[in-house]
XYZ file of C-alpha atoms in Angstrom:
761
model
C 0.000 0.000 0.000
C 1.116 3.549 -0.695
C 0.911 6.449 1.739
C -2.212 7.644 -0.069
C -3.833 4.217 0.397
C -3.267 4.359 4.143
C -4.782 7.844 4.334
C -7.789 6.654 2.315
C -8.214 3.663 4.642
C -8.152 5.999 7.658
C -10.781 8.211 6.006
C -12.994 5.183 5.434
C -12.724 4.075 9.067
C -13.625 7.516 10.395
C -16.535 7.749 7.977
C -17.895 4.502 9.428
C -17.390 5.800 12.988
C -18.902 9.263 12.837
C -22.252 10.490 11.537
C -23.487 13.847 10.439
C -25.352 15.685 13.223
C -29.131 15.230 13.151
C -32.163 17.030 14.493
C -33.749 16.023 17.802
C -36.801 14.676 15.948
C -34.588 12.557 13.671
C -32.836 11.167 16.725
C -36.145 10.153 18.305
C -37.117 8.356 15.110
C -33.704 6.629 15.160
C -34.082 5.284 18.705
C -37.427 3.714 17.872
C -35.632 1.887 15.057
C -32.672 0.918 17.269
C -33.447 1.366 21.002
C -29.950 0.337 22.194
C -28.534 3.711 21.171
C -30.719 5.382 23.828
C -29.618 3.164 26.739
C -28.765 4.675 30.093
C -25.211 4.201 31.421
C -25.434 0.855 33.252
C -27.573 -0.668 30.499
C -25.142 0.570 27.852
C -22.177 -0.996 29.669
C -24.114 -4.257 30.026
C -24.983 -4.272 26.316
C -21.371 -3.638 25.343
C -20.274 -6.656 27.388
C -23.021 -8.927 26.089
C -22.528 -7.876 22.459
C -19.108 -9.569 22.355
C -20.652 -12.978 23.111
C -19.375 -15.770 25.359
C -17.100 -18.812 25.257
C -16.640 -21.868 27.467
C -13.578 -22.096 29.722
C -12.386 -24.412 32.485
C -11.288 -22.698 35.693
C -10.667 -24.404 39.019
C -11.685 -27.618 37.325
C -15.174 -26.463 36.342
C -16.655 -25.329 33.045
C -17.791 -21.709 33.017
C -19.258 -19.383 30.412
C -16.998 -16.359 29.962
C -17.868 -13.030 28.365
C -15.479 -12.430 25.464
C -15.572 -8.699 26.215
C -13.049 -9.331 29.000
C -10.679 -10.950 26.481
C -10.185 -7.460 24.990
C -11.148 -8.762 21.514
C -11.143 -5.330 19.865
C -7.512 -4.844 20.837
C -6.249 -8.319 19.861
C -6.253 -9.362 23.502
C -3.542 -6.922 24.597
C -5.331 -6.029 27.837
C -7.336 -9.202 28.351
C -8.201 -10.155 31.911
C -7.020 -13.725 32.312
C -9.032 -15.925 34.647
C -11.308 -14.582 37.412
C -14.251 -15.535 35.196
C -16.568 -16.221 38.119
C -15.791 -12.786 39.588
C -16.426 -11.073 36.253
C -19.682 -12.987 35.787
C -20.767 -11.796 39.232
C -19.993 -8.241 38.154
C -22.163 -8.634 35.044
C -25.000 -10.102 37.112
C -24.875 -7.106 39.454
C -24.686 -4.767 36.490
C -27.827 -6.366 35.101
C -29.648 -5.751 38.396
C -28.448 -2.141 38.509
C -29.457 -1.522 34.896
C -32.934 -2.929 35.523
C -33.341 -0.933 38.747
C -33.741 -4.040 40.858
C -32.550 -2.775 44.227
C -28.845 -2.141 43.578
C -29.061 1.378 42.172
C -27.193 2.848 45.132
C -24.272 0.445 44.833
C -20.720 1.435 43.940
C -19.002 -1.544 42.325
C -15.669 -2.307 43.970
C -12.926 -4.500 42.516
C -10.377 -5.457 45.142
C -7.418 -7.816 45.133
C -3.681 -8.140 45.685
C -1.147 -6.647 43.316
C -0.729 -8.104 39.814
C -4.124 -9.829 39.645
C -5.454 -8.007 36.565
C -7.208 -5.001 38.109
C -5.368 -2.500 35.917
C -6.133 -4.649 32.892
C -9.813 -4.420 33.825
C -9.707 -0.646 33.489
C -7.972 -0.790 30.110
C -10.242 -3.570 28.887
C -13.364 -1.604 29.824
C -12.130 1.541 28.078
C -11.041 -0.372 24.951
C -14.256 -2.349 24.769
C -16.526 0.656 25.242
C -14.575 2.690 22.702
C -14.892 0.041 20.011
C -18.509 -0.777 20.850
C -19.403 2.911 20.447
C -18.144 2.699 16.852
C -20.677 0.005 15.960
C -24.225 0.734 14.747
C -25.804 -0.748 17.896
C -23.351 0.998 20.194
C -23.555 4.539 18.852
C -23.533 7.129 21.654
C -25.128 10.544 21.280
C -25.210 13.910 22.986
C -26.337 17.411 22.036
C -24.655 20.600 20.882
C -25.985 24.145 20.941
C -25.750 27.273 18.832
C -27.338 30.399 20.377
C -25.220 33.005 18.637
C -27.410 35.919 17.558
C -25.344 38.400 15.656
C -28.292 40.662 15.026
C -28.723 41.448 18.751
C -25.024 41.596 19.508
C -25.498 39.025 22.262
C -22.456 36.780 22.546
C -24.413 33.879 24.048
C -22.213 30.763 24.176
C -19.516 32.213 21.964
C -16.657 31.724 24.463
C -15.054 34.830 23.027
C -15.433 33.720 19.389
C -16.509 36.408 16.928
C -20.308 35.974 16.659
C -20.124 36.819 12.962
C -17.815 33.822 12.363
C -18.880 30.800 10.326
C -21.765 28.774 11.691
C -19.721 25.617 12.485
C -17.525 27.589 14.871
C -20.503 28.538 17.008
C -21.687 25.039 17.929
C -20.808 23.941 21.469
C -21.179 20.373 22.632
C -22.474 19.488 26.065
C -19.266 19.152 28.105
C -20.690 16.197 30.043
C -22.210 14.156 27.182
C -25.771 14.863 28.323
C -28.364 12.425 26.942
C -30.396 13.935 24.046
C -33.706 12.921 25.634
C -32.874 15.175 28.596
C -33.907 18.108 26.422
C -37.564 17.079 26.616
C -39.718 18.257 29.519
C -40.052 15.515 32.130
C -43.656 14.584 31.363
C -43.039 14.272 27.625
C -39.826 12.327 28.234
C -41.672 9.880 30.492
C -44.288 9.221 27.811
C -41.610 8.827 25.143
C -39.747 6.270 27.260
C -42.946 4.387 28.046
C -43.686 4.098 24.321
C -40.091 3.068 23.605
C -39.964 0.411 26.326
C -43.322 -0.984 25.213
C -41.664 -1.912 21.915
C -38.430 -3.043 23.552
C -37.980 -6.808 23.731
C -35.692 -6.617 26.743
C -35.937 -7.291 30.480
C -33.957 -4.092 31.116
C -35.981 -0.982 30.199
C -34.369 2.286 29.127
C -34.333 4.778 32.022
C -33.399 8.441 31.514
C -33.949 10.285 34.790
C -31.421 13.079 34.348
C -32.145 16.693 33.486
C -30.036 18.910 31.238
C -26.539 19.655 32.466
C -25.887 23.256 33.676
C -24.064 24.212 30.478
C -26.949 23.032 28.290
C -29.488 24.463 30.728
C -27.879 27.886 30.225
C -28.348 27.572 26.474
C -31.894 26.251 26.814
C -32.959 29.057 29.149
C -31.308 31.687 26.952
C -33.277 30.468 23.933
C -36.446 30.026 25.964
C -36.243 33.640 27.185
C -35.561 34.978 23.713
C -38.452 33.183 22.010
C -40.833 33.890 24.867
C -40.083 37.597 24.459
C -40.838 37.236 20.761
C -44.176 35.557 21.581
C -43.413 32.307 19.783
C -46.407 29.981 19.632
C -44.312 26.773 19.468
C -41.772 27.552 22.147
C -40.119 24.085 22.438
C -39.956 23.713 18.649
C -38.192 27.067 18.446
C -35.697 26.104 21.152
C -35.054 22.641 19.642
C -34.905 23.889 16.060
C -31.895 22.453 14.269
C -30.510 25.972 13.921
C -29.952 25.921 17.701
C -29.891 22.273 18.757
C -28.615 19.166 17.066
C -27.756 15.642 18.133
C -24.285 14.313 17.378
C -22.597 11.016 18.016
C -19.322 10.676 19.855
C -16.810 7.876 20.396
C -16.653 6.799 24.034
C -13.157 7.313 25.400
C -11.218 8.869 28.272
C -12.839 12.201 29.064
C -15.869 11.550 26.896
C -18.153 9.041 28.545
C -15.376 7.418 30.565
C -13.884 9.217 33.536
C -10.783 7.770 35.172
C -9.373 9.189 38.406
C -5.757 8.066 38.643
C -3.823 7.563 41.861
C -1.616 10.577 41.147
C -4.477 13.008 40.414
C -4.652 15.855 42.932
C -6.984 18.675 43.879
C -9.842 19.398 46.240
C -12.667 16.825 46.266
C -14.886 19.112 44.177
C -12.192 19.491 41.521
C -11.597 15.759 41.293
C -15.329 15.051 41.132
C -16.727 17.606 38.691
C -14.102 20.262 37.865
C -13.427 23.861 38.857
C -14.468 27.432 38.089
C -12.397 29.402 35.577
C -12.496 32.869 37.073
C -11.138 34.592 34.003
C -14.062 33.245 32.011
C -16.541 34.606 34.570
C -15.344 38.071 33.649
C -15.593 37.367 29.917
C -19.116 35.980 29.967
C -22.363 37.747 30.724
C -23.221 35.940 33.966
C -26.077 38.258 34.917
C -24.833 38.660 38.468
C -24.177 34.991 39.160
C -21.702 32.260 38.349
C -22.103 31.143 34.770
C -21.902 27.356 34.162
C -20.176 28.120 30.869
C -17.178 29.153 32.976
C -16.788 25.706 34.547
C -14.050 23.290 33.452
C -16.095 20.042 33.705
C -12.842 18.079 33.888
C -13.689 16.100 37.038
C -14.095 12.336 36.955
C -17.907 12.413 37.125
C -18.145 15.017 34.377
C -15.917 12.998 32.077
C -17.655 9.712 32.882
C -21.189 11.013 32.622
C -23.191 8.900 30.230
C -21.232 5.651 30.633
C -18.585 4.822 33.243
C -16.655 6.416 36.111
C -13.548 4.628 37.437
C -11.590 5.532 40.559
C -8.224 3.812 40.183
C -6.166 2.873 43.253
C -9.093 4.001 45.390
C -7.089 3.927 48.638
C -5.386 7.111 47.403
C -8.814 8.767 47.122
C -10.474 7.411 50.260
C -11.507 10.974 51.194
C -13.432 11.196 47.943
C -15.398 7.988 48.376
C -17.663 9.463 51.047
C -18.412 12.367 48.702
C -19.648 9.805 46.181
C -22.140 8.276 48.611
C -25.279 9.812 47.176
C -24.250 9.933 43.531
C -25.571 6.471 42.534
C -28.982 6.769 44.197
C -29.617 10.518 43.786
C -27.828 10.755 40.419
C -26.734 14.286 41.106
C -23.738 16.321 42.188
C -23.162 20.037 42.721
C -20.841 22.379 40.863
C -21.570 25.031 43.444
C -24.057 25.640 46.234
C -26.586 26.993 43.791
C -25.811 24.915 40.726
C -26.404 21.171 40.641
C -25.777 18.632 37.879
C -27.533 15.337 37.231
C -25.237 12.475 36.296
C -25.900 9.073 34.750
C -22.811 6.928 35.182
C -21.802 3.524 36.457
C -19.449 4.011 39.396
C -16.579 1.548 39.736
C -13.615 1.701 42.095
C -10.433 -0.389 42.008
C -8.102 -0.968 44.948
C -5.538 -3.181 46.609
C -6.480 -4.747 49.979
C -5.182 -1.642 51.798
C -8.481 0.168 51.137
C -10.379 -2.440 53.123
C -8.016 -1.862 56.038
C -8.851 1.866 55.922
C -12.585 1.158 55.752
C -12.380 -1.142 58.783
C -10.392 1.212 61.005
C -13.520 2.023 63.055
C -15.164 -1.407 62.811
C -14.828 -1.998 66.564
C -17.226 0.901 67.178
C -20.092 -1.220 65.836
C -23.104 0.974 65.137
C -21.039 4.154 65.593
C -18.721 3.365 62.672
C -18.608 6.628 60.624
C -17.754 4.637 57.465
C -20.685 2.270 57.773
C -22.812 4.115 55.207
C -19.986 3.974 52.686
C -19.315 0.277 53.258
C -23.007 -0.483 52.820
C -22.938 1.041 49.351
C -19.821 -0.827 48.191
C -20.455 -3.991 46.210
C -17.172 -5.933 46.404
C -15.810 -8.276 43.758
C -12.465 -9.811 44.645
C -9.794 -10.608 42.079
C -7.460 -13.437 43.061
C -4.229 -14.834 41.677
C -4.665 -17.323 38.848
C -4.934 -20.945 39.934
C -4.955 -22.466 36.437
C -1.663 -23.666 34.992
C -2.633 -22.837 31.407
C -3.789 -19.314 32.311
C -0.646 -18.575 34.326
C 1.522 -19.877 31.462
C -0.381 -17.639 29.058
C 0.073 -14.677 31.401
C 3.833 -15.240 31.788
C 4.263 -15.458 28.030
C 2.359 -12.179 27.725
C 4.585 -10.488 30.276
C 7.814 -11.941 28.944
C 7.331 -12.192 25.186
C 4.359 -9.875 24.595
C 2.255 -12.730 23.197
C -1.251 -11.270 23.464
C -3.240 -13.909 21.593
C -6.023 -15.429 23.685
C -5.627 -19.176 24.067
C -8.695 -21.035 22.875
C -8.679 -24.790 22.350
C -11.079 -27.548 21.349
C -9.525 -29.949 23.843
C -7.097 -29.896 26.735
C -4.523 -31.677 24.560
C -4.194 -28.456 22.545
C -3.692 -26.414 25.712
C -1.206 -28.948 27.034
C 0.904 -28.555 23.895
C 0.952 -24.772 24.306
C 1.857 -24.986 27.980
C 5.046 -26.941 27.292
C 6.178 -24.804 24.310
C 9.596 -23.127 24.426
C 10.049 -19.364 24.182
C 12.768 -17.912 21.996
C 13.810 -14.280 22.179
C 16.666 -12.038 21.068
C 18.647 -9.943 23.539
C 21.595 -7.578 23.316
C 24.578 -8.313 25.522
C 26.952 -5.880 27.222
C 29.315 -6.290 24.273
C 26.624 -4.927 21.967
C 26.153 -8.219 20.158
C 22.692 -9.737 19.851
C 22.098 -13.355 20.709
C 19.142 -15.692 20.715
C 18.050 -17.113 24.032
C 15.743 -20.075 24.480
C 13.582 -21.086 27.386
C 13.592 -24.832 26.827
C 10.319 -26.775 26.596
C 8.679 -26.999 30.042
C 10.675 -23.998 31.379
C 7.756 -21.548 31.266
C 5.470 -24.365 32.391
C 7.726 -24.914 35.418
C 7.549 -21.231 36.385
C 3.764 -21.160 35.964
C 3.182 -24.380 37.890
C 5.386 -23.221 40.762
C 3.499 -19.913 40.962
C 0.133 -21.715 40.950
C 1.238 -24.223 43.597
C 2.197 -21.363 45.956
C -1.350 -19.973 45.587
C -3.244 -23.132 46.484
C -4.604 -23.882 49.922
C -3.223 -27.193 51.198
C -5.711 -27.420 54.054
C -8.234 -30.251 53.590
C -6.292 -31.609 50.614
C -7.883 -34.964 49.657
C -5.901 -38.028 50.699
C -3.308 -39.155 48.213
C -3.065 -35.800 46.419
C -0.379 -33.151 46.562
C -0.597 -29.537 45.435
C 0.659 -30.376 41.943
C -2.212 -32.832 41.568
C -4.617 -30.127 42.730
C -3.178 -27.684 40.204
C -3.623 -30.211 37.383
C -7.219 -30.941 38.413
C -7.997 -27.220 38.470
C -6.588 -26.823 34.960
C -7.900 -29.983 33.307
C -11.007 -30.691 35.318
C -9.750 -34.207 35.942
C -6.719 -36.204 37.061
C -5.294 -39.058 35.013
C -3.781 -41.754 37.202
C -2.495 -44.504 34.930
C -5.550 -46.021 33.273
C -7.971 -44.250 35.588
C -9.413 -40.804 34.959
C -10.980 -39.128 37.985
C -13.170 -36.058 37.497
C -12.942 -33.050 39.794
C -16.289 -33.752 41.434
C -14.879 -37.040 42.730
C -12.552 -35.065 44.998
C -13.663 -33.296 48.154
C -12.126 -29.847 47.744
C -12.947 -27.103 50.202
C -14.839 -24.503 48.161
C -14.324 -21.977 50.972
C -10.529 -22.326 50.911
C -8.020 -19.577 50.314
C -6.971 -20.551 46.791
C -5.619 -17.504 44.959
C -5.520 -15.235 48.010
C -1.736 -15.029 48.070
C 1.281 -16.562 46.374
C 4.001 -15.648 43.870
C 2.801 -12.699 41.740
C 3.441 -12.815 38.006
C 5.595 -9.689 38.239
C 8.136 -11.579 40.375
C 8.141 -14.492 37.918
C 8.545 -12.143 34.955
C 11.462 -10.283 36.539
C 13.202 -13.528 37.516
C 12.897 -14.910 33.994
C 14.064 -11.625 32.481
C 17.192 -11.726 34.646
C 17.854 -15.306 33.532
C 17.764 -14.127 29.924
C 20.555 -11.672 30.635
C 22.657 -14.089 32.699
C 25.410 -15.914 30.858
C 24.920 -19.654 31.129
C 27.702 -22.164 31.797
C 29.949 -22.887 28.828
C 30.732 -26.510 29.597
C 29.539 -27.526 26.125
C 30.410 -24.663 23.743
C 29.724 -26.876 20.714
C 26.041 -26.875 21.747
C 25.824 -23.121 22.310
C 24.202 -23.986 25.646
C 24.781 -20.541 27.130
C 21.676 -19.594 25.168
C 19.386 -22.201 26.795
C 17.476 -21.673 30.045
C 16.340 -25.011 31.458
C 13.321 -25.664 33.738
C 15.596 -26.385 36.705
C 17.339 -23.017 36.143
C 13.953 -21.317 36.370
C 12.821 -23.112 39.515
C 16.157 -22.662 41.304
C 16.226 -18.934 40.505
C 12.640 -18.392 41.609
C 13.177 -20.204 44.917
C 16.569 -18.664 45.680
C 15.536 -15.135 44.702
C 12.865 -14.936 47.376
C 15.467 -14.268 50.050
C 16.066 -10.782 48.636
C 12.595 -10.024 47.297
C 10.787 -7.486 49.526
C 7.394 -8.563 48.153
C 7.500 -11.704 50.326
C 7.215 -11.935 54.102
C 9.462 -14.254 56.096
C 6.644 -16.759 56.483
C 5.847 -16.695 52.778
C 9.482 -17.305 51.833
C 9.645 -20.392 54.013
C 6.293 -21.703 52.798
C 6.965 -21.116 49.107
C 10.499 -22.522 49.146
C 9.135 -25.782 50.569
C 6.711 -26.144 47.663
C 9.307 -26.232 44.886
C 10.254 -29.924 45.258
C 6.995 -31.502 43.960
C 7.094 -29.062 41.035
C 10.637 -30.157 40.170
C 9.542 -33.786 40.316
C 6.568 -33.152 38.034
C 8.616 -31.230 35.478
C 11.252 -33.963 35.436
C 8.492 -36.501 34.742
C 7.438 -34.405 31.745
C 10.992 -34.225 30.434
C 11.443 -37.953 30.999
C 8.230 -38.658 29.083
C 9.471 -36.537 26.157
C 12.740 -38.446 25.995
C 11.077 -41.880 26.186
C 8.513 -40.967 23.535
C 11.297 -39.677 21.275
C 13.239 -42.921 21.725
C 10.157 -45.015 20.954
C 8.798 -42.707 18.257
C 9.298 -45.156 15.396
C 8.191 -48.114 17.506
C 4.730 -46.862 18.412
C 1.756 -49.094 17.752
C -0.252 -47.843 14.784
C -3.893 -46.939 15.288
C -5.055 -49.649 12.903
C -3.567 -52.353 15.134
C -5.095 -50.775 18.240
C -8.477 -50.414 16.551
C -8.413 -54.074 15.562
C -7.763 -55.075 19.173
C -10.611 -52.878 20.458
C -13.043 -54.334 17.909
C -12.124 -57.904 18.852
C -12.508 -57.212 22.588
C -15.858 -55.521 22.004
C -17.127 -58.451 19.939
C -15.740 -60.921 22.496
C -17.695 -59.315 25.349
C -20.917 -58.219 23.634
C -21.408 -60.885 20.936
C -21.612 -58.060 18.409
C -20.837 -59.321 14.869
C -17.250 -58.859 13.661
C -16.371 -58.590 9.986
C -13.090 -59.008 8.092
C -11.863 -56.900 5.188
C -14.001 -58.919 2.762
C -17.160 -58.237 4.767
C -17.352 -61.777 6.071
C -18.478 -62.354 9.638
C -15.680 -63.822 11.776
C -15.138 -64.817 15.388
C -12.977 -62.680 17.752
C -9.370 -63.919 17.507
C -8.086 -64.873 20.997
C -4.477 -65.024 19.767
C -4.539 -61.468 18.405
C -5.942 -60.163 21.669
C -3.403 -62.116 23.702
C -0.402 -60.927 21.663
C -1.555 -57.293 21.843
C -1.981 -57.472 25.613
C 1.416 -59.072 26.172
C 3.547 -57.253 23.588
C 1.958 -53.811 23.327
C 0.226 -53.306 26.620
C 3.034 -55.047 28.512
C 0.567 -55.913 31.263
C 0.369 -59.672 31.183
C 2.538 -62.773 30.826
C 1.872 -66.201 29.333
C 0.935 -67.452 32.797
C -2.256 -65.368 32.728
C -3.644 -67.288 29.751
C -4.717 -70.883 29.326
C -3.482 -71.431 25.840
C -4.894 -68.369 24.105
C -7.853 -68.032 26.451
C -7.643 -65.330 29.123
C -7.745 -66.100 32.810
C -9.823 -64.049 35.295
C -7.322 -61.163 35.636
C -7.267 -60.578 31.869
C -11.036 -60.894 31.539
C -11.517 -58.311 34.313
C -9.069 -55.980 32.598
C -10.918 -56.180 29.292
C -14.270 -55.506 30.933
C -13.183 -52.776 33.385
C -10.674 -50.883 31.288
C -11.744 -51.364 27.685
C -15.452 -52.210 27.628
C -16.391 -49.760 30.413
C -14.674 -46.924 28.545
C -16.377 -47.934 25.318
C -19.757 -47.989 27.043
C -19.109 -44.558 28.534
C -18.200 -43.258 25.093
C -21.327 -44.879 23.639
C -23.487 -43.158 26.262
C -21.901 -39.774 25.630
C -22.486 -40.218 21.886
C -25.839 -41.989 22.126
C -27.431 -39.667 19.557
C -24.841 -40.638 16.999
C -24.257 -43.840 15.053
C -22.017 -45.525 17.617
C -19.920 -48.604 16.968
C -16.578 -49.850 18.212
C -15.167 -49.153 14.761
C -15.814 -45.413 14.817
C -14.934 -44.714 18.452
C -12.232 -42.195 19.287
C -9.543 -44.511 20.609
C -7.956 -41.764 22.701
C -11.211 -41.650 24.689
C -10.168 -44.946 26.299
C -7.455 -44.195 28.871
C -5.697 -47.567 28.633
C -5.675 -47.377 24.832
C -4.547 -43.763 24.922
C -1.557 -44.911 26.963
C -0.703 -47.518 24.307
C -0.890 -44.958 21.527
C 0.845 -42.111 23.299
C 3.046 -43.323 26.150
C 5.797 -45.804 26.903
C 8.094 -46.558 29.809
C 11.666 -47.678 30.347
C 10.593 -51.316 30.235
C 9.452 -50.723 26.657
C 12.816 -49.110 25.869
C 14.760 -51.985 27.450
C 12.663 -54.603 25.683
C 12.992 -52.849 22.305
C 16.700 -51.908 22.502
C 18.411 -54.737 24.338
C 21.946 -53.247 24.095
C 20.944 -49.702 25.066
C 22.890 -48.244 28.027
C 21.888 -44.778 29.377
C 25.245 -44.483 31.193
C 26.896 -43.981 27.776
C 24.487 -41.244 26.701
C 26.721 -38.175 27.114
C 29.376 -39.565 24.746
C 28.279 -42.948 23.356
C 30.893 -45.080 21.512
C 30.347 -44.939 17.781
C 28.670 -47.936 16.234
C 26.808 -48.857 19.410
C 23.068 -49.159 19.741
C 23.165 -46.344 22.307
C 24.772 -43.996 19.736
C 22.126 -44.856 17.142
C 19.280 -44.405 19.652
C 20.676 -41.054 20.782
C 21.013 -39.724 17.250
C 17.416 -40.600 16.335
C 16.141 -39.366 19.709
C 17.688 -35.905 19.353
C 16.381 -35.632 15.793
C 12.885 -36.589 16.938
C 12.898 -34.171 19.895
C 13.801 -31.359 17.493
C 11.352 -32.350 14.758
C 8.383 -33.488 16.841
C 8.675 -31.949 20.322
C 9.776 -28.329 19.629
C 13.240 -28.725 21.147
C 16.326 -27.093 19.720
C 19.376 -29.304 19.286
C 20.935 -27.751 22.405
C 17.862 -28.043 24.638
C 17.277 -31.622 23.404
C 20.846 -32.526 24.304
C 20.683 -30.924 27.740
C 17.246 -32.352 28.539
C 18.162 -35.880 27.474
C 21.442 -35.740 29.423
C 19.568 -34.620 32.533
C 17.039 -37.448 32.175
C 19.644 -40.105 31.417
C 21.740 -38.951 34.353
C 18.839 -39.774 36.663
C 17.829 -42.978 34.880
C 21.335 -44.473 34.816
C 21.323 -44.846 38.609
C 18.422 -47.271 38.461
C 18.921 -48.833 35.045
C 19.965 -52.314 36.139
């Protein structure tokens, strides 16, 4: 594309975003065609969230419906809020009650949680989502602008010092607080209009516009009303609302225009932070008729900017003095510019804080009924963000922080997520010598960091017997736990739903900083031919995270001790994953093909159920006991000749076939009962014991397949030996099939073989 093409594309986008101003009557006709554009603030925010749709996620081992709005879809996921789906759903439920006027109108929504839990992302996500929604046809947002310049009388009206004889477009002034266009109508007419609109609205949340004109617009309205009353106009409202004086225009919701954000560093008296301040120089310029003129007000306070959609108080503990001033805003929907000048506001109030705000609010709690903050606390509707307790989400978050990967992870099955969790990360850095070099976090390195962080956040009280915190983390992420041939669903475990999961633990910022330091640290150069100084291994990550806590001020003494003790099971789990990779790479060419497995399953199914079995020629045949026996001995590795009488299975084999194979097939048949089920078209990976045959091996398989293999020779195997041949093919497979580099494959396999060699005999 040329520079001109880019400019043309920008023109096209703005043309789709903005409309030409319209008359008030045209706007009313428009809202009867599309009522969503007239929504009040809380309803508008709710509609923006719902418009993005939902998707299904698994968090803490349970399926939940998640609003895509919080994935920041309009911004390619850059400020997505990962996890906390149940908290966000609770927020939307409350928002729905507020929008419908069902008893929560006076509530101020409060998001609280420890540092680095996504609260800042919530603010950015809300602003991004509202901005983009306001550019869509259903999300258009409108306000009014006025022109009362009357050159013939010499009255400067709303000219703000502009020459009244200037071009017409220079004399239009927009409501500084995005007042709703229907506020122009007298209250009785507006009520009838809304009743007619809601009667046609197929929605459980009616449109409610209870606000009057803002002071700036009221000044214009009264000026025009006085003028036309003096002239004896018969149609006074029509004269005031004539499109020569009043027109409706759309605006894009953004900071300062529909969204007000009060930052932690913002200063000023409460009145300034809330609504703005008087500009005394302007009072002298304007004809105020002996009083303060609302045209001379800045309207740069958080409520003024957020009027019409959303008001956010960020880091609310820094503005605790302001919160009490907000008490009556939600239920009375008004605030004062001055003693004599009030302003109606329609905005959804939302405050964000760390736990320190709650400590401030509870400072007088021991005074019981005499607590001066009781009224404020009653109006706060708290939603608590916690640390992520899902391995996949924490891995995704670390990759965002470390490598700026903002894509939202969506998967059809957990196998897809599992593959992403273990993926390496490669990045380029510049050393002190000025040279750039590529650094690799080996497969499972980011997974190790994420799992360790999650394990520190889990409550180990009332942990079910036989499980450790790694098991709990896996159940939370997958929704189940695979133990050999047995798959146990989360609801089979007795977890304490009132536990403290996610309340504290290693924050992602600590993990990110530790990993970033590892990138800059020169690795050992014991094997320069492998360029291993550029590889960060999982054990490097875990050691650095555990050792770095001693000097990290973010952790208390008790937390350091607790978290350091939790690293061992994580190391063991990660080693198991590395070991599995190496074994599968060794056995890659020796895996049983699906056709052989399918044949075994069909024969077992026919053997148990008396279902007919057909050969390739379509002829009905009997189940072959020899084929089943050979598969069970050679491929499953479960049984010996002693467990058969000839080719016929003894009790232990018969029980295995019924409990492990047939039961899984029956479960699959039940789950797919509306489909044409048969053993031939079943997904073999749905049967745990068969999945293990297709996808996993152990060292017994390696020893049985490669009789002369010796792991003690792995580092430097003698040429011409079976060990040398196995190593060469293993490294090639790890690189080609498992996302390893040659260096990380070498280091991982050496680490695994070093542990295996001790117990090889």
